[in-house]
Structures are given as C-alpha cells and as structure tokens.
Amino acid sequence: MRVIMLGPPGAGKGTQGDRIASRYGVPHISSGELFRDEVARQTDTGKTLQRYLDAGDLVPDDLVLSLIMDRVLAAEAEGGYVLDGFPRTVPQAQAAAKVAREANMSAQAVLYLEVPPEVLADRLADRGEGRADDSAQVARHRLEVFTEHTRPLLDYYTQRGIIVRIDASPPVDEVSAAIFAALDRLED
Ligand code: AP5
C-alpha cells in the first residue's frame, strides 16, 4: 500500500495516518514529526528547521527532499508507505514522483482530506499537546501557506487520476471508515 495524504493543518493527516499504517502494515512517514524530532535534538539542521516551523513557513524544498526521500525509499522494504505532510509543493511532488517511478514505488492514491476552515481553527486551538505552531496567528498563516503552495497539488494529482476526496469533518471513526473503504478497493 502506497498512499499520500494531503490536507490543510488540522485536517487529521496525523490521526488518520496512524490508523492507515496499522491497518495496512506500512510505515507512517510524517515530515512534520521528522522535523520536530530533529528540532528536539537541537542538531544544526534542527536549529535551521525550527525557524521555519515556529513561523509556520514551508521548509525549503531542497532541504525537505534531502531529509525525507531516503526514508521514503527505505519504506519499500516495509511494504509501502503512508506519507503525511509530504509532498507539500508542486516541485516536491515532481521530484518525489521521479525518484519513486525509478524505484517502482509510485503512489497508488492521494487522499485529499477536506475540512472547512472554521473547523480546522477549532481543532488546532483545542489540540492537547500544545504545539508551538498552533497559536491562532501561526495557525492562520499555516492555512494561508497551505492554500497558496499545497492546494495546487489537488490539480496536479487530479490530472494524474489518483486523487480520492474524503470529507474529513465527521468524527474520527467515520473518516477512517471512509478512508478504509477507498483503500480496500485499491487492494482488490
Ligand atoms: P505538519 O506537522 O505536517 O503540520 P500540518 O500540516 O500543519 O498538520 P497538523 O499536524 O497540524 O494537522 P493534521 O492534519 O496532521 O491533523 P491531526 O491529525 O494532527 O507540519 C508542520 C510544519 O512543518 C509546517 O508548518 C512546515 O513548517 C513544516 N513542514 C512539514 N512538512 C513540510 C514539507 N513537506 N515541506 C515544507 N515544510 C514542511 O489533527 C489535529 C487535531 O484535530 C488533533 O487534536 C486531533 O485529535 C483532532 N482531530 C483529527 N481528526 C478529527 C476529527 N475527525 N474530528 C475531531 N477532531 C479531530
């Protein structure tokens, strides 16, 4: 199973990514988690990443690709992947698609998790773990960044015929059921 999850901040990519990973036995690769781990370890790269994460800005494409592509390629040996937060720009998607094609591990489906903006703001404000980038101001900026840089991926993947739109505003279990129904069809 090789799946990409696309959606605005708070859409439920992390939540559903965990569930997809355990149901289909593939690694859940979250670019945001990977970057937050690096920040926590206070490596030089972590210090660079922190500036972007704190501001809610995108990490530059070259740095993202250098940090994540090896992990994606290694996932082949583990049965595939569910990608969460990557690719996030058209150049990232193009670069990832080229490498994946050469490794014969192109994505089978892209799940687009749709949630109205007002619901997203409430979810991020209510998030228990209190992430530094969940303040109202940074969360608003993250949503603008999504609209400008990531939403165009919807057209990119629609043209490739692999987009699956999921209404991600209902409760978590209902969203999972809709996702599993779509992914089970891929396995038939
Ligand atoms: P990242 O960690 O990817 O953050 P994000 O996309 O902003 O997404 P979130 O983690 O906030 O939300 P989510 O969709 O995963 O929802 P979740 O399941 O957590 O990226 C962080 C930063 O890293 C970026 O701003 C950027 O700086 C950088 N970055 C990362 N990848 C990058 C890339 N490829 N290129 C460049 N920069 C990159 O749910 C949110 C909350 O809602 C939780 O509390 C959850 O319990 C709740 N919830 C979830 N689903 C439901 C539901 N159905 N009903 C009710 N509540 C729900």
CSV table of N, CA and C and ligand atoms in Angstrom, one decimal, residues 7-15 31-33 35-36 52-53 56-59 64 84-88 92 123-124 127 131 133 142 168 170-172 175, ligand 1:
chain,number,residue,atom,x,y,z
A,7,GLY,N,-3.8,17.6,2.9
A,7,GLY,CA,-4.9,18.3,3.6
A,7,GLY,C,-4.4,19.4,4.4
A,8,PRO,N,-5.3,20.4,4.7
A,8,PRO,CA,-4.8,21.6,5.5
A,8,PRO,C,-4.4,21.2,6.9
A,9,PRO,N,-3.8,22.1,7.6
A,9,PRO,CA,-3.4,21.9,9.0
A,9,PRO,C,-4.6,21.6,9.8
A,10,GLY,N,-4.6,20.5,10.6
A,10,GLY,CA,-5.7,20.1,11.4
A,10,GLY,C,-6.8,19.2,10.7
A,11,ALA,N,-6.5,18.9,9.4
A,11,ALA,CA,-7.5,18.0,8.7
A,11,ALA,C,-7.5,16.6,9.3
A,12,GLY,N,-6.5,16.2,10.0
A,12,GLY,CA,-6.5,14.8,10.5
A,12,GLY,C,-5.5,13.9,9.9
A,13,LYS,N,-4.5,14.5,9.2
A,13,LYS,CA,-3.5,13.6,8.5
A,13,LYS,C,-2.7,12.7,9.5
A,14,GLY,N,-2.3,13.3,10.6
A,14,GLY,CA,-1.5,12.6,11.6
A,14,GLY,C,-2.4,11.5,12.2
A,15,THR,N,-3.6,11.9,12.6
A,15,THR,CA,-4.6,10.9,13.2
A,15,THR,C,-4.9,9.8,12.3
A,31,SER,N,6.4,14.2,7.6
A,31,SER,CA,7.5,15.2,7.5
A,31,SER,C,7.5,16.1,8.8
A,32,GLY,N,6.4,16.5,9.2
A,32,GLY,CA,6.3,17.4,10.4
A,32,GLY,C,6.9,16.7,11.6
A,33,GLU,N,6.6,15.4,11.9
A,33,GLU,CA,7.2,14.7,13.0
A,33,GLU,C,8.7,14.5,12.9
A,35,PHE,N,10.7,16.5,11.3
A,35,PHE,CA,11.3,17.8,11.5
A,35,PHE,C,11.3,18.1,13.0
A,36,ARG,N,10.1,17.9,13.7
A,36,ARG,CA,10.1,18.2,15.1
A,36,ARG,C,11.1,17.4,16.0
A,52,TYR,N,11.7,27.8,10.5
A,52,TYR,CA,10.5,27.7,9.6
A,52,TYR,C,9.3,27.2,10.4
A,53,LEU,N,9.5,26.2,11.2
A,53,LEU,CA,8.3,25.6,11.9
A,53,LEU,C,7.7,26.6,12.8
A,56,GLY,N,5.6,28.9,10.9
A,56,GLY,CA,4.5,28.3,10.1
A,56,GLY,C,4.9,28.4,8.6
A,57,ASP,N,6.1,28.6,8.3
A,57,ASP,CA,6.5,28.7,6.9
A,57,ASP,C,7.0,27.4,6.4
A,58,LEU,N,7.0,27.2,5.1
A,58,LEU,CA,7.5,25.9,4.5
A,58,LEU,C,9.0,25.9,4.6
A,59,VAL,N,9.5,24.7,4.9
A,59,VAL,CA,10.9,24.4,4.9
A,59,VAL,C,11.3,24.4,3.4
A,64,VAL,N,13.9,19.7,2.5
A,64,VAL,CA,12.9,18.7,2.7
A,64,VAL,C,13.2,17.4,2.0
A,84,ASP,N,2.5,11.7,5.1
A,84,ASP,CA,1.7,12.7,5.8
A,84,ASP,C,2.5,14.0,5.8
A,85,GLY,N,2.1,15.0,5.0
A,85,GLY,CA,2.7,16.3,5.0
A,85,GLY,C,3.8,16.4,3.9
A,86,PHE,N,4.0,15.4,3.2
A,86,PHE,CA,5.0,15.4,2.1
A,86,PHE,C,4.4,14.5,1.0
A,87,PRO,N,4.5,15.0,-0.3
A,87,PRO,CA,4.9,16.3,-0.8
A,87,PRO,C,3.9,17.4,-0.4
A,88,ARG,N,4.4,18.6,-0.4
A,88,ARG,CA,3.6,19.8,0.1
A,88,ARG,C,3.7,20.9,-0.9
A,92,GLN,N,8.2,19.6,-4.9
A,92,GLN,CA,8.4,18.4,-4.1
A,92,GLN,C,7.7,17.2,-4.8
A,123,ARG,N,-10.0,22.9,15.8
A,123,ARG,CA,-9.2,21.7,16.1
A,123,ARG,C,-7.8,22.0,16.6
A,124,LEU,N,-7.2,23.0,15.9
A,124,LEU,CA,-5.8,23.3,16.3
A,124,LEU,C,-5.8,24.0,17.7
A,127,ARG,N,-6.1,21.4,20.4
A,127,ARG,CA,-5.1,20.3,20.4
A,127,ARG,C,-4.4,20.2,21.8
A,131,ARG,N,1.2,22.4,20.5
A,131,ARG,CA,2.3,22.6,19.6
A,131,ARG,C,2.6,24.1,19.5
A,133,ASP,N,3.4,25.8,17.1
A,133,ASP,CA,2.9,26.5,15.9
A,133,ASP,C,1.3,26.5,15.8
A,142,ARG,N,-0.4,29.2,8.6
A,142,ARG,CA,-0.2,27.9,8.0
A,142,ARG,C,-1.3,27.5,7.0
A,168,ALA,N,-13.4,15.0,5.7
A,168,ALA,CA,-12.8,14.7,7.0
A,168,ALA,C,-13.3,15.6,8.1
A,170,PRO,N,-16.5,14.8,9.7
A,170,PRO,CA,-17.1,14.0,10.7
A,170,PRO,C,-16.2,13.5,11.8
A,171,PRO,N,-16.7,12.8,12.8
A,171,PRO,CA,-15.8,12.2,13.8
A,171,PRO,C,-14.8,11.3,13.2
A,172,VAL,N,-13.7,11.1,14.0
A,172,VAL,CA,-12.5,10.4,13.5
A,172,VAL,C,-12.9,9.0,13.0
A,175,VAL,N,-14.4,9.1,9.5
A,175,VAL,CA,-13.4,9.5,8.5
A,175,VAL,C,-12.6,8.2,8.2
B,1,AP5,P1,2.9,19.2,9.9
B,1,AP5,O1,3.3,18.5,11.1
B,1,AP5,O2,2.7,18.4,8.6
B,1,AP5,O3,1.6,20.0,10.2
B,1,AP5,P2,0.2,20.4,9.5
B,1,AP5,O4,0.1,20.0,8.0
B,1,AP5,O5,0.0,21.8,9.7
B,1,AP5,O6,-0.8,19.4,10.1
B,1,AP5,P3,-1.1,19.2,11.6
B,1,AP5,O7,-0.2,18.2,12.2
B,1,AP5,O8,-1.4,20.4,12.4
B,1,AP5,O9,-2.6,18.6,11.4
B,1,AP5,P4,-3.0,17.1,10.8
B,1,AP5,O10,-3.7,17.3,9.5
B,1,AP5,O11,-1.9,16.1,10.9
B,1,AP5,O12,-4.1,16.8,11.9
B,1,AP5,P5,-4.1,16.0,13.2
B,1,AP5,O13,-4.3,14.6,13.0
B,1,AP5,O14,-2.8,16.4,14.0
B,1,AP5,O15,3.9,20.3,9.5
B,1,AP5,C1,4.4,21.3,10.5
B,1,AP5,C2,5.4,22.2,9.8
B,1,AP5,O16,6.5,21.5,9.3
B,1,AP5,C3,4.9,23.0,8.7
B,1,AP5,O17,4.2,24.2,9.1
B,1,AP5,C4,6.2,23.4,7.9
B,1,AP5,O18,6.8,24.4,8.6
B,1,AP5,C5,7.0,22.1,8.1
B,1,AP5,N1,6.8,21.1,7.0
B,1,AP5,C6,6.3,19.8,7.2
B,1,AP5,N2,6.3,19.2,6.0
B,1,AP5,C7,6.8,20.0,5.1
B,1,AP5,C8,7.1,19.9,3.7
B,1,AP5,N3,6.8,18.7,3.0
B,1,AP5,N4,7.6,21.0,3.1
B,1,AP5,C9,7.9,22.1,3.8
B,1,AP5,N5,7.7,22.3,5.1
B,1,AP5,C10,7.1,21.2,5.8
B,1,AP5,O19,-5.3,16.6,14.0
B,1,AP5,C11,-5.4,17.9,14.5
B,1,AP5,C12,-6.3,17.9,15.8
B,1,AP5,O20,-7.6,17.6,15.4
B,1,AP5,C13,-5.8,16.8,16.8
B,1,AP5,O21,-6.0,17.3,18.1
B,1,AP5,C14,-6.8,15.7,16.5
B,1,AP5,O22,-7.1,14.9,17.6
B,1,AP5,C15,-8.1,16.4,16.0
B,1,AP5,N6,-8.8,15.7,15.0
B,1,AP5,C16,-8.3,15.0,14.0
B,1,AP5,N7,-9.4,14.5,13.2
B,1,AP5,C17,-10.5,14.8,13.9
B,1,AP5,C18,-11.9,14.6,13.6
B,1,AP5,N8,-12.3,13.9,12.5
B,1,AP5,N9,-12.8,15.1,14.4
B,1,AP5,C19,-12.4,15.9,15.5
B,1,AP5,N10,-11.1,16.1,15.8
B,1,AP5,C20,-10.2,15.6,15.0
